[in-house]
Short mmCIF file of C-alpha atoms and ligand atoms in Angstrom, two decimals:
data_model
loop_
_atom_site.label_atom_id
_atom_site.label_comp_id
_atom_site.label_asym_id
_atom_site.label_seq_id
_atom_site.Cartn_x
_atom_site.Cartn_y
_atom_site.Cartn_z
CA UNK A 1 3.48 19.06 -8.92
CA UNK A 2 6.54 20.49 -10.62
CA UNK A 3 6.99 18.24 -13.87
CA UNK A 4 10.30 19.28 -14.31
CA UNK A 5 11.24 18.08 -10.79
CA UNK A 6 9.44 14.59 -11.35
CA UNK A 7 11.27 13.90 -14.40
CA UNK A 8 14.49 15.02 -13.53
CA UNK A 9 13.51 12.47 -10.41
CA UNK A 10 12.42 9.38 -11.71
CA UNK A 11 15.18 9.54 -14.75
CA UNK A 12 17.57 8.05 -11.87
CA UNK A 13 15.22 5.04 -11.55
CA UNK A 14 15.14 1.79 -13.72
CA UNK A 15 10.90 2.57 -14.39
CA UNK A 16 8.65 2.47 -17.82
CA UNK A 17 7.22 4.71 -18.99
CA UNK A 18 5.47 7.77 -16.96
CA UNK A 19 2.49 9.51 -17.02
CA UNK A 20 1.50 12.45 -15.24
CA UNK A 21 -1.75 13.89 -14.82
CA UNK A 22 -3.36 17.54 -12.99
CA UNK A 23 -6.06 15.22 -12.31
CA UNK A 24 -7.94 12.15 -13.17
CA UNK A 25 -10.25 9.65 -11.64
CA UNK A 26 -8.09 7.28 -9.89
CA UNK A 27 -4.63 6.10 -11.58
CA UNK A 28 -5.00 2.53 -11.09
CA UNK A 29 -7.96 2.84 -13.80
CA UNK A 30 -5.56 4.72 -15.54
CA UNK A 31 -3.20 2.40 -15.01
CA UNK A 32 -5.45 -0.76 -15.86
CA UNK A 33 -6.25 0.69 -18.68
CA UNK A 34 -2.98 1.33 -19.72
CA UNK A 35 -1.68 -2.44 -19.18
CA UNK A 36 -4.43 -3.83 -21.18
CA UNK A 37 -1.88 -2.07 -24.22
CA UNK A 38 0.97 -3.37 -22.99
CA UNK A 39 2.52 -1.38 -21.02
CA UNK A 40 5.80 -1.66 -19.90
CA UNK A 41 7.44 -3.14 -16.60
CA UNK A 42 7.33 -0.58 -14.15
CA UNK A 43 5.68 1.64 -15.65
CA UNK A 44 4.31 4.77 -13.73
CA UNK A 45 0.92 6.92 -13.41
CA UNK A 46 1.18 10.12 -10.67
CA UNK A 47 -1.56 12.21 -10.64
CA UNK A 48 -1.71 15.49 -8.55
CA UNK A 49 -5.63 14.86 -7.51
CA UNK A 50 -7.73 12.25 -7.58
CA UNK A 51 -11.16 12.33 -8.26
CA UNK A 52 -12.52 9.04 -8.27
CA UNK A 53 -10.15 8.03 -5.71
CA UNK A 54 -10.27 4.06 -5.04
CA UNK A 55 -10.43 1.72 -1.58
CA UNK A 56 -10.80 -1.98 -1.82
CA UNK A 57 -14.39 -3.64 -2.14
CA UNK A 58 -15.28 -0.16 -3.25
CA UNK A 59 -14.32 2.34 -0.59
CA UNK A 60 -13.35 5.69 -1.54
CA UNK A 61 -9.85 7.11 -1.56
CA UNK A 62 -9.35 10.68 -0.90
CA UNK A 63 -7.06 12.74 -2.38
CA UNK A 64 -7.71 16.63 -2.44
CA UNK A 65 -5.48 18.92 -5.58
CA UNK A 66 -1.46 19.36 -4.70
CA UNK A 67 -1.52 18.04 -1.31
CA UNK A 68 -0.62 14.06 -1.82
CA UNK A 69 1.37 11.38 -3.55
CA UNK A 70 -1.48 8.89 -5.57
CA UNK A 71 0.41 7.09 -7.89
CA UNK A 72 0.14 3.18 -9.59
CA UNK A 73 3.27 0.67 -10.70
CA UNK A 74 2.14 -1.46 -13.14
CA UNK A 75 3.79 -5.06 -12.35
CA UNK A 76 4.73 -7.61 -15.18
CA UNK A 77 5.65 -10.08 -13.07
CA UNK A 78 8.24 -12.34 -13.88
CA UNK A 79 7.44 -16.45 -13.74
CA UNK A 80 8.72 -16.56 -10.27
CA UNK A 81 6.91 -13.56 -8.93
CA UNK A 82 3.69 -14.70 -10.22
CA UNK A 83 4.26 -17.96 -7.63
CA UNK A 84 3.94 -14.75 -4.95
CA UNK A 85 1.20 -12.52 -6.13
CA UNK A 86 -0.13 -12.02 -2.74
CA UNK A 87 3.48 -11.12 -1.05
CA UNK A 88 3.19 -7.98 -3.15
CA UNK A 89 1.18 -6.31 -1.31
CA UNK A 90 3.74 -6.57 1.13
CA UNK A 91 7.00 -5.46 -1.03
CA UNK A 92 4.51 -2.03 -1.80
CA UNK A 93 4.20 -2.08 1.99
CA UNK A 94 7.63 -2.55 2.97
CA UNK A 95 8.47 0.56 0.27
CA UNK A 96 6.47 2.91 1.85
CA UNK A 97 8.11 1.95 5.35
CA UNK A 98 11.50 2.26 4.34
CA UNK A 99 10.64 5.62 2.63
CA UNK A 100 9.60 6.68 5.71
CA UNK A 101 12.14 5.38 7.88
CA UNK A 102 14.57 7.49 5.60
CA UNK A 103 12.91 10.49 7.04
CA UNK A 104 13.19 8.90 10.55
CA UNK A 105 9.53 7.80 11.21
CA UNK A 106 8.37 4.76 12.32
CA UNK A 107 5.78 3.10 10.49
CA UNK A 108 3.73 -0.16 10.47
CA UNK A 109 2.01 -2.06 8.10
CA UNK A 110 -1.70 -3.00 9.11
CA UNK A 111 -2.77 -6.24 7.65
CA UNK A 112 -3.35 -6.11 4.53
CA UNK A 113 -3.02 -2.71 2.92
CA UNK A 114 -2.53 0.25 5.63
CA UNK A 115 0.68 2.24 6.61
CA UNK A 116 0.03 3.69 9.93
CA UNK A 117 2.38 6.34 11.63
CA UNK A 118 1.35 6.07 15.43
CA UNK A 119 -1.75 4.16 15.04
CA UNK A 120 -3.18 6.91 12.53
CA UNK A 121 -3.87 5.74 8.56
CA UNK A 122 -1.42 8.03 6.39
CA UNK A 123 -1.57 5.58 3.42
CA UNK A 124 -3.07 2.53 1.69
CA UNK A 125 -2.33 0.36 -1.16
CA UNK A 126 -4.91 -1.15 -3.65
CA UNK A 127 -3.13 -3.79 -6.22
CA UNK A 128 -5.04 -4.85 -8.57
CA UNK A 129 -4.58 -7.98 -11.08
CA UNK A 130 -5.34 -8.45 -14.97
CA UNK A 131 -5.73 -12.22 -16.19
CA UNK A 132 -5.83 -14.00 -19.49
CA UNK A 133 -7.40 -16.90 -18.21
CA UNK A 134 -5.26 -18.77 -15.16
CA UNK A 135 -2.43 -16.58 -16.04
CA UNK A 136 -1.65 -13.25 -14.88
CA UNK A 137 -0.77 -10.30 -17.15
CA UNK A 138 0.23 -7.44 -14.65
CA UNK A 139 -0.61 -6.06 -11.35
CA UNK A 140 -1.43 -3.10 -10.83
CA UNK A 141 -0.04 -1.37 -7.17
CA UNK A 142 -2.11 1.82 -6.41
CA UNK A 143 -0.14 3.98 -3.58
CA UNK A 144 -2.17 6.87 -1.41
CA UNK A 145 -0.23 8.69 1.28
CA UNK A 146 -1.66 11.81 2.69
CA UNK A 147 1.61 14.62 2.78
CA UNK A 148 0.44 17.90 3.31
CA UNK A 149 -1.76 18.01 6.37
CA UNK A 150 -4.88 19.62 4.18
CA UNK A 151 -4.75 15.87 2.33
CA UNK A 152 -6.48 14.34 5.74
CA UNK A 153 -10.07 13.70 5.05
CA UNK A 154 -12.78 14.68 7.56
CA UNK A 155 -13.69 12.70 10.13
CA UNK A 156 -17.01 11.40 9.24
CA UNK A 157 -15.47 9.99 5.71
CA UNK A 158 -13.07 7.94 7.86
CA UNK A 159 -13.48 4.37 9.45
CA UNK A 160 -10.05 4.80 11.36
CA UNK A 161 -8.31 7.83 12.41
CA UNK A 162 -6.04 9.35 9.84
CA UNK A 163 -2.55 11.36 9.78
CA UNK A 164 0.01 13.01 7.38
CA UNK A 165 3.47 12.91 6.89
CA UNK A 166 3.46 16.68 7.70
CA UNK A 167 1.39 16.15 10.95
CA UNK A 168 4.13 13.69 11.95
CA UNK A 169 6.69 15.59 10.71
CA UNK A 170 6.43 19.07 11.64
CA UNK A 171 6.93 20.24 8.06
CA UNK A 172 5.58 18.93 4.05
CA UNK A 173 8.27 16.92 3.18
CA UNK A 174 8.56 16.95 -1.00
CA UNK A 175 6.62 15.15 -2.55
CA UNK A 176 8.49 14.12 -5.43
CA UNK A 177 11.34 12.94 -3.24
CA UNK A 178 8.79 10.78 -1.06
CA UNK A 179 7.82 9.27 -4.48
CA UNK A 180 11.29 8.60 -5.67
CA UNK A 181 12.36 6.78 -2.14
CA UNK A 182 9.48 4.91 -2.19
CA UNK A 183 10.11 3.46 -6.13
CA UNK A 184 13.85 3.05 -5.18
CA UNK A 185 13.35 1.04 -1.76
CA UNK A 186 10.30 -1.07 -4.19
CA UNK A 187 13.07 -1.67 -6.66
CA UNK A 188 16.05 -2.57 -3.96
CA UNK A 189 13.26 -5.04 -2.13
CA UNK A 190 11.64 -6.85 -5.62
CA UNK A 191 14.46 -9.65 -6.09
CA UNK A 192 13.77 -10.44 -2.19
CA UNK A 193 9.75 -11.50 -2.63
CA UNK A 194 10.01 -15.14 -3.11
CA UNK A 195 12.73 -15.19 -0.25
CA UNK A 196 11.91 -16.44 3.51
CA UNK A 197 13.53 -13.60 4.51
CA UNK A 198 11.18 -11.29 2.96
CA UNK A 199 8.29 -12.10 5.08
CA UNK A 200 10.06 -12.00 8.17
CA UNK A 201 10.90 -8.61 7.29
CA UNK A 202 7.40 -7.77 6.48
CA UNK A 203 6.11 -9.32 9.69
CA UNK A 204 8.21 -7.13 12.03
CA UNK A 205 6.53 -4.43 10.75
CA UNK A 206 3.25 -5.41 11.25
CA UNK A 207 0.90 -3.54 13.54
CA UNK A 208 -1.18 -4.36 16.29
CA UNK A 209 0.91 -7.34 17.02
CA UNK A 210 -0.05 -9.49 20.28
CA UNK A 211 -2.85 -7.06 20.61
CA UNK A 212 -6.85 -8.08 20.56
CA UNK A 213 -8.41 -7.30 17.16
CA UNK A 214 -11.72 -8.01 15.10
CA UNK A 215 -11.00 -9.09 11.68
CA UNK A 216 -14.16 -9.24 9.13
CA UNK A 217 -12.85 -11.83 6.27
CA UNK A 218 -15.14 -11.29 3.63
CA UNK A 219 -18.19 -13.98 3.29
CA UNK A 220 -17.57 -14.85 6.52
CA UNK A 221 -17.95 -14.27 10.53
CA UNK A 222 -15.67 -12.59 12.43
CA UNK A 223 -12.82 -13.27 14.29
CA UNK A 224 -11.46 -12.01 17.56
CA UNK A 225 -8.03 -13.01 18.50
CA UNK A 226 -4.34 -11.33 19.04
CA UNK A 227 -2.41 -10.58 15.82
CA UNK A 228 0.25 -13.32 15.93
CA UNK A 229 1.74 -12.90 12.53
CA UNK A 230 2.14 -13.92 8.74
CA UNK A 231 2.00 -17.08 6.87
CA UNK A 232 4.13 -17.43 4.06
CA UNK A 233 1.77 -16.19 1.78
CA UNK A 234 1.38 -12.97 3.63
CA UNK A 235 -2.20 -14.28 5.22
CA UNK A 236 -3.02 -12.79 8.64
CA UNK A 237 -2.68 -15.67 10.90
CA UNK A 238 -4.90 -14.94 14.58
CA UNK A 239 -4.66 -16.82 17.88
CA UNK A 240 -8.52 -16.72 18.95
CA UNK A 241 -10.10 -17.07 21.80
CA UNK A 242 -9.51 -21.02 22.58
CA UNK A 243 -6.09 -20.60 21.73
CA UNK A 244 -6.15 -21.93 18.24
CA UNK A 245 -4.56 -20.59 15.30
CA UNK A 246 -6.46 -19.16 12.74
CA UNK A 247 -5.44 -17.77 9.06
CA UNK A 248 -7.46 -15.43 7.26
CA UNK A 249 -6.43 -14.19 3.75
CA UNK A 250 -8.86 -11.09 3.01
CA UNK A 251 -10.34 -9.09 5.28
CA UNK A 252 -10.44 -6.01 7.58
CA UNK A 253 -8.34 -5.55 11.06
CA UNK A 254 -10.80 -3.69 13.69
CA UNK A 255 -8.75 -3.34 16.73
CA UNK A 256 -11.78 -4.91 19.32
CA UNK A 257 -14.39 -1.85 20.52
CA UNK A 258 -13.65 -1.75 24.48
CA UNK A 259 -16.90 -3.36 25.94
C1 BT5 B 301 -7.05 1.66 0.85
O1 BT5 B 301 -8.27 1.08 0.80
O2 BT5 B 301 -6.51 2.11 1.83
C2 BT5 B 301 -6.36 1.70 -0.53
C3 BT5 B 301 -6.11 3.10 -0.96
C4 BT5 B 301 -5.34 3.13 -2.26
C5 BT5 B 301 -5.29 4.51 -2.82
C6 BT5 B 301 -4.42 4.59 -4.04
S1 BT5 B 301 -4.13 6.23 -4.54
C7 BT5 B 301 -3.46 5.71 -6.03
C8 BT5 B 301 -4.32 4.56 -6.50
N1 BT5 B 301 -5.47 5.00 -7.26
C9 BT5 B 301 -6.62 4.68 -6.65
O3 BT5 B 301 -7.76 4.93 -7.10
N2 BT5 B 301 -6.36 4.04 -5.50
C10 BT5 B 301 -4.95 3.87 -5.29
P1 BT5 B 301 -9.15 0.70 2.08
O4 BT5 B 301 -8.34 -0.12 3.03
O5 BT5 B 301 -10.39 0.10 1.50
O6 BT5 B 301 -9.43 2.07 2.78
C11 BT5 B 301 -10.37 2.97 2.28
C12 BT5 B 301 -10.84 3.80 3.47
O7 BT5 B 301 -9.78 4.69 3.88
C13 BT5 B 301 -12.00 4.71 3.16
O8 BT5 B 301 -13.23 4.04 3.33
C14 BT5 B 301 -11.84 5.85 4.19
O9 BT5 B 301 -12.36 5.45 5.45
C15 BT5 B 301 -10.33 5.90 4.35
N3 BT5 B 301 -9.71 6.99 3.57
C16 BT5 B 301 -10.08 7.54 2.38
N4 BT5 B 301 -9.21 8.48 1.98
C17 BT5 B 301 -8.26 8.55 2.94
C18 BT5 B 301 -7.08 9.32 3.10
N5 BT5 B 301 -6.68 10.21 2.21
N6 BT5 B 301 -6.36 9.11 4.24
C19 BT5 B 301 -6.71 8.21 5.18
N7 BT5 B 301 -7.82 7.43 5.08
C20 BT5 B 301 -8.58 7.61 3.96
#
Protein backbone atom coordinates (compact mmCIF):
# COMPACT_ATOMS: atom_id res chain seq x y z
CA UNK A 1 0.00 0.00 0.00
CA UNK A 2 1.39 3.33 -1.12
CA UNK A 3 2.14 5.27 2.27
CA UNK A 4 2.32 8.35 0.64
CA UNK A 5 -1.23 7.91 -0.77
CA UNK A 6 -2.65 6.83 2.77
CA UNK A 7 -1.37 9.80 4.42
CA UNK A 8 -2.06 12.26 2.01
CA UNK A 9 -5.72 10.37 2.48
CA UNK A 10 -6.52 10.20 5.90
CA UNK A 11 -4.93 13.92 6.60
CA UNK A 12 -8.55 15.08 5.29
CA UNK A 13 -10.16 13.10 8.15
CA UNK A 14 -10.70 14.21 11.86
CA UNK A 15 -8.67 10.55 13.05
CA UNK A 16 -5.71 9.89 15.84
CA UNK A 17 -3.06 8.84 15.28
CA UNK A 18 -2.08 6.13 12.41
CA UNK A 19 -0.18 3.28 12.12
CA UNK A 20 0.71 1.38 9.22
CA UNK A 21 2.15 -1.88 8.98
CA UNK A 22 3.62 -4.44 5.72
CA UNK A 23 2.28 -6.95 7.98
CA UNK A 24 1.37 -8.02 11.39
CA UNK A 25 -0.78 -10.50 13.18
CA UNK A 26 -4.12 -9.01 13.25
CA UNK A 27 -4.54 -5.06 13.95
CA UNK A 28 -7.12 -5.25 16.48
CA UNK A 29 -4.25 -6.88 18.77
CA UNK A 30 -2.36 -4.18 17.55
CA UNK A 31 -4.85 -2.02 18.21
CA UNK A 32 -5.74 -3.42 21.82
CA UNK A 33 -2.57 -3.15 22.60
CA UNK A 34 -2.21 0.17 21.62
CA UNK A 35 -5.38 1.51 23.72
CA UNK A 36 -4.17 -0.06 26.82
CA UNK A 37 -1.48 3.32 26.38
CA UNK A 38 -3.91 5.54 25.71
CA UNK A 39 -4.41 5.97 22.58
CA UNK A 40 -6.21 8.53 21.06
CA UNK A 41 -9.95 8.84 19.76
CA UNK A 42 -10.01 7.50 16.47
CA UNK A 43 -7.08 6.39 16.20
CA UNK A 44 -6.07 4.07 13.21
CA UNK A 45 -4.07 0.64 12.54
CA UNK A 46 -4.01 -0.53 8.48
CA UNK A 47 -1.99 -3.24 7.80
CA UNK A 48 -1.31 -4.53 4.20
CA UNK A 49 -1.49 -8.45 5.37
CA UNK A 50 -2.62 -10.09 8.07
CA UNK A 51 -1.24 -12.94 9.54
CA UNK A 52 -3.04 -13.86 12.47
CA UNK A 53 -6.12 -12.64 10.98
CA UNK A 54 -9.16 -12.63 13.62
CA UNK A 55 -13.12 -13.94 13.47
CA UNK A 56 -15.27 -13.83 16.51
CA UNK A 57 -15.24 -16.81 19.13
CA UNK A 58 -11.95 -17.51 17.44
CA UNK A 59 -12.46 -17.95 13.73
CA UNK A 60 -9.84 -16.99 11.43
CA UNK A 61 -9.76 -13.94 9.21
CA UNK A 62 -8.04 -14.10 5.99
CA UNK A 63 -6.20 -11.62 4.52
CA UNK A 64 -3.46 -12.56 1.85
CA UNK A 65 -0.27 -9.49 1.18
CA UNK A 66 -1.61 -6.22 -0.99
CA UNK A 67 -4.88 -7.52 -1.91
CA UNK A 68 -7.34 -6.10 1.07
CA UNK A 69 -8.33 -3.34 3.42
CA UNK A 70 -7.80 -4.89 7.38
CA UNK A 71 -7.78 -2.05 9.43
CA UNK A 72 -9.05 -1.24 13.43
CA UNK A 73 -10.66 2.30 14.92
CA UNK A 74 -10.02 2.46 18.28
CA UNK A 75 -13.34 3.99 20.00
CA UNK A 76 -13.21 6.23 23.21
CA UNK A 77 -16.56 6.46 23.56
CA UNK A 78 -18.09 9.36 24.86
CA UNK A 79 -20.67 8.97 28.15
CA UNK A 80 -23.55 8.75 25.82
CA UNK A 81 -22.11 6.27 23.41
CA UNK A 82 -21.12 3.97 26.07
CA UNK A 83 -25.25 3.76 26.85
CA UNK A 84 -25.00 2.09 23.02
CA UNK A 85 -22.02 -0.15 22.92
CA UNK A 86 -23.79 -2.77 21.06
CA UNK A 87 -25.32 -0.25 18.22
CA UNK A 88 -21.69 0.03 17.15
CA UNK A 89 -21.43 -2.71 15.51
CA UNK A 90 -23.97 -1.33 13.47
CA UNK A 91 -22.51 2.40 12.79
CA UNK A 92 -19.11 0.11 11.46
CA UNK A 93 -21.78 -1.69 9.45
CA UNK A 94 -23.64 1.08 8.10
CA UNK A 95 -19.88 2.63 7.03
CA UNK A 96 -18.99 -0.05 5.02
CA UNK A 97 -22.53 0.12 3.21
CA UNK A 98 -22.44 3.59 2.43
CA UNK A 99 -18.82 3.17 1.16
CA UNK A 100 -20.07 0.88 -1.05
CA UNK A 101 -23.10 2.44 -2.15
CA UNK A 102 -20.70 5.38 -3.24
CA UNK A 103 -19.36 2.99 -5.77
CA UNK A 104 -22.98 1.99 -6.66
CA UNK A 105 -23.27 -1.50 -5.00
CA UNK A 106 -25.76 -2.72 -2.96
CA UNK A 107 -24.89 -4.17 0.19
CA UNK A 108 -26.49 -5.72 3.33
CA UNK A 109 -25.60 -6.15 6.68
CA UNK A 110 -26.03 -9.84 8.04
CA UNK A 111 -26.82 -9.91 11.66
CA UNK A 112 -24.36 -9.20 13.53
CA UNK A 113 -21.07 -8.58 11.78
CA UNK A 114 -21.20 -9.51 7.86
CA UNK A 115 -21.40 -7.17 4.73
CA UNK A 116 -22.68 -9.24 1.97
CA UNK A 117 -22.76 -8.04 -1.77
CA UNK A 118 -25.40 -10.49 -3.39
CA UNK A 119 -25.59 -12.96 -0.70
CA UNK A 120 -21.65 -13.52 -0.87
CA UNK A 121 -19.39 -12.44 2.50
CA UNK A 122 -16.95 -9.55 1.20
CA UNK A 123 -16.38 -8.26 4.78
CA UNK A 124 -16.76 -8.64 8.56
CA UNK A 125 -16.31 -6.61 11.58
CA UNK A 126 -14.87 -7.81 14.98
CA UNK A 127 -15.19 -4.90 17.84
CA UNK A 128 -13.73 -5.59 20.61
CA UNK A 129 -14.08 -3.86 24.24
CA UNK A 130 -11.41 -2.94 27.06
CA UNK A 131 -12.89 -2.44 30.72
CA UNK A 132 -11.67 -1.03 33.97
CA UNK A 133 -14.08 -2.69 35.94
CA UNK A 134 -18.02 -1.80 34.90
CA UNK A 135 -16.66 0.93 32.83
CA UNK A 136 -15.52 0.84 29.40
CA UNK A 137 -12.19 2.28 28.18
CA UNK A 138 -12.36 1.90 24.27
CA UNK A 139 -13.62 -0.31 21.64
CA UNK A 140 -11.86 -1.57 19.38
CA UNK A 141 -13.70 -1.94 15.53
CA UNK A 142 -11.65 -4.44 13.40
CA UNK A 143 -12.76 -3.98 9.50
CA UNK A 144 -11.93 -6.99 6.76
CA UNK A 145 -13.15 -6.48 3.22
CA UNK A 146 -11.78 -8.65 0.54
CA UNK A 147 -10.82 -5.98 -2.70
CA UNK A 148 -8.77 -7.57 -5.09
CA UNK A 149 -10.34 -10.82 -6.18
CA UNK A 150 -6.96 -12.94 -5.11
CA UNK A 151 -8.11 -11.71 -1.28
CA UNK A 152 -11.12 -14.51 -1.50
CA UNK A 153 -10.16 -17.44 0.56
CA UNK A 154 -10.65 -21.01 -0.71
CA UNK A 155 -13.56 -22.68 -0.38
CA UNK A 156 -12.94 -25.22 2.20
CA UNK A 157 -11.71 -22.26 4.77
CA UNK A 158 -15.18 -20.75 4.29
CA UNK A 159 -18.55 -21.41 6.20
CA UNK A 160 -20.49 -19.09 3.66
CA UNK A 161 -19.69 -18.23 0.20
CA UNK A 162 -17.42 -15.28 -0.23
CA UNK A 163 -16.94 -12.27 -2.86
CA UNK A 164 -14.77 -9.13 -3.58
CA UNK A 165 -15.34 -5.78 -4.37
CA UNK A 166 -13.46 -6.48 -7.66
CA UNK A 167 -15.63 -9.61 -8.43
CA UNK A 168 -18.62 -7.29 -8.07
CA UNK A 169 -17.13 -4.65 -9.63
CA UNK A 170 -15.47 -5.58 -12.70
CA UNK A 171 -12.26 -3.80 -11.70
CA UNK A 172 -9.90 -3.29 -7.98
CA UNK A 173 -11.26 -0.30 -6.87
CA UNK A 174 -8.32 1.65 -4.61
CA UNK A 175 -7.90 0.67 -1.73
CA UNK A 176 -6.97 3.63 0.06
CA UNK A 177 -10.01 5.46 -1.24
CA UNK A 178 -12.35 2.47 -0.01
CA UNK A 179 -10.64 3.11 3.40
CA UNK A 180 -11.08 6.81 3.43
CA UNK A 181 -15.06 6.55 2.43
CA UNK A 182 -15.53 4.12 4.82
CA UNK A 183 -13.81 6.42 7.94
CA UNK A 184 -15.68 9.48 6.48
CA UNK A 185 -19.33 7.85 6.20
CA UNK A 186 -18.20 6.25 10.19
CA UNK A 187 -17.51 9.82 11.13
CA UNK A 188 -20.77 11.54 9.28
CA UNK A 189 -23.00 8.50 11.01
CA UNK A 190 -21.28 8.61 14.90
CA UNK A 191 -23.46 11.63 16.34
CA UNK A 192 -26.60 9.51 14.95
CA UNK A 193 -25.98 6.13 17.33
CA UNK A 194 -28.07 6.91 20.25
CA UNK A 195 -30.83 8.24 17.76
CA UNK A 196 -34.14 6.10 16.83
CA UNK A 197 -33.40 6.90 13.59
CA UNK A 198 -30.20 5.16 13.51
CA UNK A 199 -31.54 1.76 13.87
CA UNK A 200 -34.13 2.12 11.45
CA UNK A 201 -31.49 2.90 9.13
CA UNK A 202 -29.50 -0.04 10.11
CA UNK A 203 -32.50 -2.35 9.88
CA UNK A 204 -33.26 -1.59 6.21
CA UNK A 205 -30.17 -2.87 5.46
CA UNK A 206 -30.36 -5.96 7.00
CA UNK A 207 -30.19 -9.20 5.07
CA UNK A 208 -32.19 -12.12 4.81
CA UNK A 209 -35.17 -10.23 5.94
CA UNK A 210 -38.67 -12.20 6.02
CA UNK A 211 -36.63 -15.12 4.92
CA UNK A 212 -36.26 -18.64 7.05
CA UNK A 213 -32.94 -18.77 8.91
CA UNK A 214 -31.10 -20.89 11.72
CA UNK A 215 -29.53 -18.75 14.24
CA UNK A 216 -27.02 -20.59 16.86
CA UNK A 217 -26.98 -17.99 20.00
CA UNK A 218 -24.17 -19.07 21.86
CA UNK A 219 -24.92 -21.45 25.08
CA UNK A 220 -27.95 -22.10 23.69
CA UNK A 221 -30.36 -24.12 21.10
CA UNK A 222 -31.19 -22.97 18.00
CA UNK A 223 -33.68 -21.05 16.51
CA UNK A 224 -35.54 -21.26 13.25
CA UNK A 225 -37.71 -18.42 12.32
CA UNK A 226 -37.92 -15.43 9.53
CA UNK A 227 -35.60 -12.45 10.16
CA UNK A 228 -38.12 -9.81 11.28
CA UNK A 229 -35.77 -7.12 12.40
CA UNK A 230 -33.83 -5.14 15.19
CA UNK A 231 -34.51 -4.20 18.69
CA UNK A 232 -33.25 -1.10 19.84
CA UNK A 233 -30.22 -2.46 20.99
CA UNK A 234 -29.35 -3.86 17.64
CA UNK A 235 -30.46 -7.63 18.91
CA UNK A 236 -31.74 -9.91 16.12
CA UNK A 237 -35.32 -10.23 16.88
CA UNK A 238 -36.93 -13.80 14.97
CA UNK A 239 -40.59 -14.72 14.42
CA UNK A 240 -40.33 -18.68 15.02
CA UNK A 241 -42.21 -21.24 14.18
CA UNK A 242 -45.49 -20.63 16.52
CA UNK A 243 -45.46 -17.21 15.55
CA UNK A 244 -43.80 -15.73 18.56
CA UNK A 245 -41.22 -13.24 18.70
CA UNK A 246 -37.98 -14.07 19.71
CA UNK A 247 -34.69 -11.80 20.42
CA UNK A 248 -31.38 -13.14 20.35
CA UNK A 249 -28.30 -10.91 21.09
CA UNK A 250 -25.15 -13.12 19.98
CA UNK A 251 -25.10 -15.57 17.67
CA UNK A 252 -24.73 -16.89 14.08
CA UNK A 253 -27.44 -16.43 11.05
CA UNK A 254 -27.50 -19.90 8.97
CA UNK A 255 -29.96 -19.29 6.29
CA UNK A 256 -32.09 -22.94 7.01
CA UNK A 257 -30.31 -26.09 4.89
CA UNK A 258 -33.26 -27.02 2.31
CA UNK A 259 -34.56 -30.41 3.76
C1 LIG B 1 -15.74 -11.84 11.02
O1 LIG B 1 -15.78 -12.87 11.89
O2 LIG B 1 -16.28 -11.78 9.94
C2 LIG B 1 -14.90 -10.65 11.54
C3 LIG B 1 -13.73 -10.39 10.65
C4 LIG B 1 -12.98 -9.17 11.11
C5 LIG B 1 -11.69 -9.04 10.38
C6 LIG B 1 -10.98 -7.76 10.73
S1 LIG B 1 -9.62 -7.45 9.68
C7 LIG B 1 -9.05 -6.20 10.70
C8 LIG B 1 -9.25 -6.68 12.12
N1 LIG B 1 -8.14 -7.46 12.60
C9 LIG B 1 -8.50 -8.72 12.87
O3 LIG B 1 -7.73 -9.60 13.32
N2 LIG B 1 -9.81 -8.89 12.61
C10 LIG B 1 -10.42 -7.67 12.15
P1 LIG B 1 -16.72 -14.15 11.73
O4 LIG B 1 -18.14 -13.72 11.54
O5 LIG B 1 -16.40 -14.99 12.92
O6 LIG B 1 -16.27 -14.81 10.39
C11 LIG B 1 -15.09 -15.56 10.31
C12 LIG B 1 -15.29 -16.54 9.17
O7 LIG B 1 -15.27 -15.83 7.92
C13 LIG B 1 -14.18 -17.57 9.04
O8 LIG B 1 -14.44 -18.69 9.86
C14 LIG B 1 -14.22 -17.94 7.55
O9 LIG B 1 -15.25 -18.88 7.30
C15 LIG B 1 -14.67 -16.64 6.92
N3 LIG B 1 -13.56 -15.87 6.34
C16 LIG B 1 -12.26 -15.78 6.72
N4 LIG B 1 -11.57 -14.92 5.96
C17 LIG B 1 -12.45 -14.44 5.04
C18 LIG B 1 -12.36 -13.51 3.98
N5 LIG B 1 -11.23 -12.87 3.69
N6 LIG B 1 -13.49 -13.29 3.25
C19 LIG B 1 -14.66 -13.91 3.51
N7 LIG B 1 -14.82 -14.79 4.52
C20 LIG B 1 -13.71 -15.05 5.27
Amino acid sequence: MNQNELKKSLSQLDLGNVKYFDSTGSTNDEALAWAANDADDLSLVIADEQTAGRGRLGRKWITPKGTALAFSLILNPTPEEKLHLSRIVGLAALAVVQALQKRELSSQIKWPNDILLDRHKVGGILTESVWTGEDVDCVVIGIGINVAKESVPPDEALQFPATSLEQALGHSPERVEVLTDILNAFIELRPRLGTEEFISQWESQLALRGETVQVNPEKAPAITGQVDGLESDGSLRIRNEHGEFVTVRFGDVRLRPLA
